[in-house]
Structure formats: structure tokens, C-alpha cells
PDB file of C-alpha atoms in Angstrom:
ATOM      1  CA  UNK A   1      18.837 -16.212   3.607  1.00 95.00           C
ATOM      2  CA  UNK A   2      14.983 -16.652   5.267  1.00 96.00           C
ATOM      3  CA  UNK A   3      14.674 -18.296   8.383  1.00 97.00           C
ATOM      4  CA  UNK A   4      11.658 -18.131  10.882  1.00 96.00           C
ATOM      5  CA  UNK A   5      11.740 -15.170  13.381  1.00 97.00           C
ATOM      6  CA  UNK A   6      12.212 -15.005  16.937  1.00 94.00           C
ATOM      7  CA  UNK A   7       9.446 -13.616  19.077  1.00 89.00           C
ATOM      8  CA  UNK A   8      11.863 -11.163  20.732  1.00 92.00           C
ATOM      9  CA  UNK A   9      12.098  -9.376  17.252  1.00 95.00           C
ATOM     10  CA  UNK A  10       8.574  -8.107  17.129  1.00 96.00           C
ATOM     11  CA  UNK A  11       9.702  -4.767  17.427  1.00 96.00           C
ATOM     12  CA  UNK A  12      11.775  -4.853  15.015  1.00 96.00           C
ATOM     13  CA  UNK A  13      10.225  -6.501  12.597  1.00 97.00           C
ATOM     14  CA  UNK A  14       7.456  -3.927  13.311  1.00 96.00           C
ATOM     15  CA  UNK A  15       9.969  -1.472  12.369  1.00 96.00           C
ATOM     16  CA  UNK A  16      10.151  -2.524   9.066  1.00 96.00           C
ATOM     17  CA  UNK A  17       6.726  -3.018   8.380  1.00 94.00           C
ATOM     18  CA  UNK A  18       6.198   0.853   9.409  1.00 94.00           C
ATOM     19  CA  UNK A  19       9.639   2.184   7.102  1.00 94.00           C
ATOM     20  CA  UNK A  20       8.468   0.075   4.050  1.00 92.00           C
ATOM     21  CA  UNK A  21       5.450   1.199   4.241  1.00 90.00           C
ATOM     22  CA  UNK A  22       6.703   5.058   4.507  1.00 90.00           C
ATOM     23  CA  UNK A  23       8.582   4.146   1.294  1.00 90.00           C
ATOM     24  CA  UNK A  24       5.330   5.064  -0.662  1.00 88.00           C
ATOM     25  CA  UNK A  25       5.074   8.673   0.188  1.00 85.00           C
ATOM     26  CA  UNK A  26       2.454   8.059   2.966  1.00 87.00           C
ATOM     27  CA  UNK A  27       2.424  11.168   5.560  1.00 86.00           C
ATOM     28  CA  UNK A  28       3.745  10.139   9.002  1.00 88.00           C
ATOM     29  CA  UNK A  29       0.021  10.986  10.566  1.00 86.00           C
ATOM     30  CA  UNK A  30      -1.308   8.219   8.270  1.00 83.00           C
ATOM     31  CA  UNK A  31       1.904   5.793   9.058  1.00 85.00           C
ATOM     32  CA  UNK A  32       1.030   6.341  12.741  1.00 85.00           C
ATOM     33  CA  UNK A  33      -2.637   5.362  11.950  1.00 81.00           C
ATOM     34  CA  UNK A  34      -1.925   2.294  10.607  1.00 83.00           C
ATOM     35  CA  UNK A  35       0.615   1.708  13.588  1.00 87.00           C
ATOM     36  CA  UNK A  36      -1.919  -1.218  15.338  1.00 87.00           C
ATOM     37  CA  UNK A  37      -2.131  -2.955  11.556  1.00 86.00           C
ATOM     38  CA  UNK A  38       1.457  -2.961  11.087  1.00 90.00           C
ATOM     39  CA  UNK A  39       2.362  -4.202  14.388  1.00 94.00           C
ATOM     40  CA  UNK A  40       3.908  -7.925  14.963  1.00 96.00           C
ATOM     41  CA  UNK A  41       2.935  -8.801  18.138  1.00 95.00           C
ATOM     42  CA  UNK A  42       5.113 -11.937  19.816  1.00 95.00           C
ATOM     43  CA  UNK A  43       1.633 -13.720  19.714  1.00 94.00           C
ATOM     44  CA  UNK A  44       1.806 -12.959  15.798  1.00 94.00           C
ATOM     45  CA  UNK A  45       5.506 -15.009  15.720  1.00 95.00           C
ATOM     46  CA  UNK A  46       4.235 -17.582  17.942  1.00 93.00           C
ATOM     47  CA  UNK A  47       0.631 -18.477  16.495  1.00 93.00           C
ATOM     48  CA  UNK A  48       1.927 -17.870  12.411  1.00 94.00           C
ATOM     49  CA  UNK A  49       4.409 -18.672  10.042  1.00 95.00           C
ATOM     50  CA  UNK A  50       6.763 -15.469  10.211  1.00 97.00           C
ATOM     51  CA  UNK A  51       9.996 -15.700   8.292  1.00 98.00           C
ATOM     52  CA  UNK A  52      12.914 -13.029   8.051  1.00 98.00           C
ATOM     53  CA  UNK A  53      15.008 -12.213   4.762  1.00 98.00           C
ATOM     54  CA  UNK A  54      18.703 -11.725   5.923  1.00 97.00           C
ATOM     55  CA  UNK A  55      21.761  -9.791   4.253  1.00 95.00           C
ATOM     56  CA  UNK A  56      25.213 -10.110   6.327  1.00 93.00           C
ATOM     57  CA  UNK A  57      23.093 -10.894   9.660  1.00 93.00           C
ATOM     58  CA  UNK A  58      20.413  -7.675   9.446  1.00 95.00           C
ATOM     59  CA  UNK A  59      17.029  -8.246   9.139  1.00 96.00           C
ATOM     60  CA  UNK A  60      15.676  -6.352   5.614  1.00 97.00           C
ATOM     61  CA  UNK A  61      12.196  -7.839   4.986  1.00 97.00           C
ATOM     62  CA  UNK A  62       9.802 -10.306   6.549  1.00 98.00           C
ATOM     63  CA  UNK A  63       6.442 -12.084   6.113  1.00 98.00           C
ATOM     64  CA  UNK A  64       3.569 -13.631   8.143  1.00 97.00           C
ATOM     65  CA  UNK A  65       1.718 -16.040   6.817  1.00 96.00           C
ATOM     66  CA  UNK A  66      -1.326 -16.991   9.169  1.00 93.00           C
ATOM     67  CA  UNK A  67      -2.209 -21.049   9.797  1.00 79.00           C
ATOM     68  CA  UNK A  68      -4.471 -22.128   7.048  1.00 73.00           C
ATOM     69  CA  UNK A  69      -7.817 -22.457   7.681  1.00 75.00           C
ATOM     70  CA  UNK A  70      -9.102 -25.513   5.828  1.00 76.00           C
ATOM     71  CA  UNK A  71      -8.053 -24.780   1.987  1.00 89.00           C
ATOM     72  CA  UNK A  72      -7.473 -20.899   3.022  1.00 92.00           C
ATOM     73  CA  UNK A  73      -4.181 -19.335   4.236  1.00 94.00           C
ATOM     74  CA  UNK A  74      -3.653 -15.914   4.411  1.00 95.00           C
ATOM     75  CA  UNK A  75      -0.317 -13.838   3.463  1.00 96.00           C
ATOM     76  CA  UNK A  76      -1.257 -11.079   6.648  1.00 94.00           C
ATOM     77  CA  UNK A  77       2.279  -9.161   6.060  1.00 95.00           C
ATOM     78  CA  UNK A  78       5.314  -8.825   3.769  1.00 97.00           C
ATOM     79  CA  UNK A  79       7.384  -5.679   4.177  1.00 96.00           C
ATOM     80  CA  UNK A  80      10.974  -4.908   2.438  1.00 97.00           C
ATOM     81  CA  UNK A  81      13.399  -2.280   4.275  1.00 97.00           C
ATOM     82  CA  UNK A  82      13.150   1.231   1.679  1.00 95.00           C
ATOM     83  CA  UNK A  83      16.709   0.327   0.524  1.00 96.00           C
ATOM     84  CA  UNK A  84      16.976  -3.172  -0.573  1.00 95.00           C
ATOM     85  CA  UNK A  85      13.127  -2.705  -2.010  1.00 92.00           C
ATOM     86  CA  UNK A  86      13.437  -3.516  -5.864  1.00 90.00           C
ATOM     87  CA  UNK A  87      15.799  -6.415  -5.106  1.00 94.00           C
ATOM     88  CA  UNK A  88      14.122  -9.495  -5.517  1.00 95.00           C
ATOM     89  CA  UNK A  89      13.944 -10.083  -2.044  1.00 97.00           C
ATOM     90  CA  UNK A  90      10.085  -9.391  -1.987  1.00 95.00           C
ATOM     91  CA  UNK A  91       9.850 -11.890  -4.498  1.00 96.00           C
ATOM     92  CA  UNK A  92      11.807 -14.692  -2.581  1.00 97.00           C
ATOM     93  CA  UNK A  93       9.778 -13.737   0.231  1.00 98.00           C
ATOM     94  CA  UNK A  94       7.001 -14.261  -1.499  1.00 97.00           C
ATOM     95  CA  UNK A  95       7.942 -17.250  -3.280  1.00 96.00           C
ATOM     96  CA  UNK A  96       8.794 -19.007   0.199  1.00 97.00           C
ATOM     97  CA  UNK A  97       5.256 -18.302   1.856  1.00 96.00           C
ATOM     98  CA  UNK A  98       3.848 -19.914  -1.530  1.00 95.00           C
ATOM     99  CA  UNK A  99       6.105 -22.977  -0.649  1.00 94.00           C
ATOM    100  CA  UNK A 100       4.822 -23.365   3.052  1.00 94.00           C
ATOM    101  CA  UNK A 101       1.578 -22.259   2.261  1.00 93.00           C
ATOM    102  CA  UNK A 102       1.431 -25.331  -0.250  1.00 91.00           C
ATOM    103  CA  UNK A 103       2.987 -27.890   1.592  1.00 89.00           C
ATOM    104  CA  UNK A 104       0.094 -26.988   4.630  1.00 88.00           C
ATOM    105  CA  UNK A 105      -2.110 -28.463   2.206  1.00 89.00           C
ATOM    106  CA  UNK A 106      -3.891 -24.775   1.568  1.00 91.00           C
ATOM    107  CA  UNK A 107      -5.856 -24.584  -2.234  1.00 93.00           C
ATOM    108  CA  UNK A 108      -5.525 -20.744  -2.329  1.00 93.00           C
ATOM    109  CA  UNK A 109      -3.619 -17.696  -1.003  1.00 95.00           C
ATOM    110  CA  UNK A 110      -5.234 -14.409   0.135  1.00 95.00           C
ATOM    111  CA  UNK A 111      -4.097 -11.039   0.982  1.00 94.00           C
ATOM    112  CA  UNK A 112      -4.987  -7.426   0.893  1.00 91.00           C
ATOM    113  CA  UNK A 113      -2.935  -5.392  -1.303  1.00 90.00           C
ATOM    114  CA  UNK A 114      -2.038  -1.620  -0.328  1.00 87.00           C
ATOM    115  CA  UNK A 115      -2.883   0.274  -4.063  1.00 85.00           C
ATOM    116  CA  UNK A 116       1.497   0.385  -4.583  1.00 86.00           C
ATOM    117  CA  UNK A 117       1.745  -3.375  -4.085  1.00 90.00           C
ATOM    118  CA  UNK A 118      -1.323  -4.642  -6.312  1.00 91.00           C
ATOM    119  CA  UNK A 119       1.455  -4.563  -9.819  1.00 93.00           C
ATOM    120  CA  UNK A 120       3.808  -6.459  -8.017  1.00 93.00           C
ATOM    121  CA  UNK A 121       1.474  -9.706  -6.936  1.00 95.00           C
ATOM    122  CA  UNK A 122      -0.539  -9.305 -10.021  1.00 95.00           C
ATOM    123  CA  UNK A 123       3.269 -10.051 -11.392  1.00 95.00           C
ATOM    124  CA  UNK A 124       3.412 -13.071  -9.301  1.00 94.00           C
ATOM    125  CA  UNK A 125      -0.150 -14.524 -10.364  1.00 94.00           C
ATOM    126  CA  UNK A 126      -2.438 -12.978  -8.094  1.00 96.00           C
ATOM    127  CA  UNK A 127      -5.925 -11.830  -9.494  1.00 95.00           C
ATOM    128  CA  UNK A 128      -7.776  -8.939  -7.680  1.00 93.00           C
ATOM    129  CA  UNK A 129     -11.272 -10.542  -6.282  1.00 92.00           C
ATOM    130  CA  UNK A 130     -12.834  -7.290  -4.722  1.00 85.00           C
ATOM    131  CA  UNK A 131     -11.958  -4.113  -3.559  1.00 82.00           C
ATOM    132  CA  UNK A 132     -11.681  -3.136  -0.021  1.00 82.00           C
ATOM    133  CA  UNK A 133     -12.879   0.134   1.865  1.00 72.00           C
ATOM    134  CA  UNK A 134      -9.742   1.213   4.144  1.00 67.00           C
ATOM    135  CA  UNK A 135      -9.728   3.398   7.084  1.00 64.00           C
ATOM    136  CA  UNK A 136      -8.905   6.428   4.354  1.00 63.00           C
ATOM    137  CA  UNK A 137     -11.847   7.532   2.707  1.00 59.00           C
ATOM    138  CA  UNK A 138     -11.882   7.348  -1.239  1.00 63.00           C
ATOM    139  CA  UNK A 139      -9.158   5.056  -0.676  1.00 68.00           C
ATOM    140  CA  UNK A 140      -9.451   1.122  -1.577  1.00 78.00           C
ATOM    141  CA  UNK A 141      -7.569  -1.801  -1.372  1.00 82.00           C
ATOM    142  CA  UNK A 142      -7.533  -4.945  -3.108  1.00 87.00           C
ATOM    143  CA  UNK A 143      -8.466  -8.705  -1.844  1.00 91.00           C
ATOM    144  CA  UNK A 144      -6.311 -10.913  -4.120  1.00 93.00           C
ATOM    145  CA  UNK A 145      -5.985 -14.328  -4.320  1.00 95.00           C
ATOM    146  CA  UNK A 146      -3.797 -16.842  -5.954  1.00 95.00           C
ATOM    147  CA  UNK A 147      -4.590 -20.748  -6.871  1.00 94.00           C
ATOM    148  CA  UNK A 148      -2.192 -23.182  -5.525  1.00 93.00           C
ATOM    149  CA  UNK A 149      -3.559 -26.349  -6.662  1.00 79.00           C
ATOM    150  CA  UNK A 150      -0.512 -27.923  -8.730  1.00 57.00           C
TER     151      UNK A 150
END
């Protein structure tokens, strides 16, 4: 079930953010440097569109979606707890930020892609428009973008 997080759960919805992204293989000194980009703030739940996947009452997976700006909306987050990762509940996730992202009117989607995620929204209809320097050197991410025009 998704419905829209509380602002008390920042923390943990930080949580998840910082044990998906672990998933990959990523050392705990680079986890801990991306600590400030994969915090939720209570600001975050209270200025964007943040919605929580629930199984029997336990938060596994999240997004924030940021308030469009004119035609533009942004996907800033969507993280999947290690263990219920190749479940489909990324996709729902994803699938429900489309919805809300479309009925606030926005044209087109954007997000930055870590290097793991890119197959899985290129699956979903994304389209890599550049890539991105990150804080890692030699290491890139990817600006993609999806048309939601119907």
C-alpha cells in the first residue's frame, strides 16, 4: 500500500535511503559521504510529494517527488529496503510518482540515476540526456528524463 509520509519519519525514511543504497556494494566511507544527499529532512516531507510503500505496517521503500516547476518535476529520491528490492515495489513506486507527477500538470520527469539504477528506468521509459560528474572521481551519473504528455 503507498500513502504520503509523515514528517516525523524522516529518519527513518533516511534509513532506507542509506541501506538501499548499501545494497550496491558501496563501502560504508562512501555511504557516509553521501549521508547529506540521502537525507529526508521534515522540510523535504512538508515542501514535496513523499510517499511510503507499506508491507504488514513497515515502511520498505519511499519516494520524493519535488513540486513541479512549470512543465518540470523532479523524482529527487526512490529507495527500496535490500530485501524486498527485486519486488516490484520500485516499480509501483515509480509508477505512482508518474501518476501525481501527471495529474500536477508536469510535461516531463527528471532524475539522476546512480550507474545500478540507470537499467531499471531505462525499463520504465526513461532516456539518458547527459551524464553527470559525482562527488567520486571517474564516476558519472545519468540525468534522465521521461515524456509525460499523453
Amino acid at each position: 500500500m503507498i500513502v504520503p509520509a509523515d514528517f516525523l519519519e524522516a529518519e527513518q525514511l533516511t534509513q532506507i535511503a542509506l541501506k538501499s543504497k548499501a545494497f550496491w556494494g558501496y563501502s560504508n566511507d562512501l555511504i557516509e559521504g553521501w549521508r547529506a544527499d540521502l537525507t529526508v529532512t521534515t522540510k523535504t516531507i512538508q515542501t514535496c510529494q513523499v510517499y511510503k510503500f507499506m508491507v504488514d505496517d513497515v515502511t520498505v521503500g519511499f519516494y520524493v517527488l519535488n513540486n513541479p516547476k512549470e512543465e518540470l518535476v523532479k523524482l529527487e529520491m526512490l529507495f527500496v529496503l535490500p530485501k524486498f528490492i527485486g519486488k516490484g515495489i520500485g516499480k509501483k513506486l515509480l509508477i505512482h510518482a508518474l501518476e501525481k507527477a501527471i495529474v500536477s500538470n508536469a510535461k516531463t520527469i527528471e532524475l539522476v540515476a546512480d550507474p545500478n539504477a540507470i537499467p531499471f528506468y531505462k525499463s520504465q521509459g526513461f532516456v539518458e540526456k547527459e551524464q553527470i560528474g559525482s562527488a567520486i572521481l571517474g564516476r558519472f551519473l545519468s540525468l534522465m528524463q521521461k515524456d509525460l504528455k499523453q
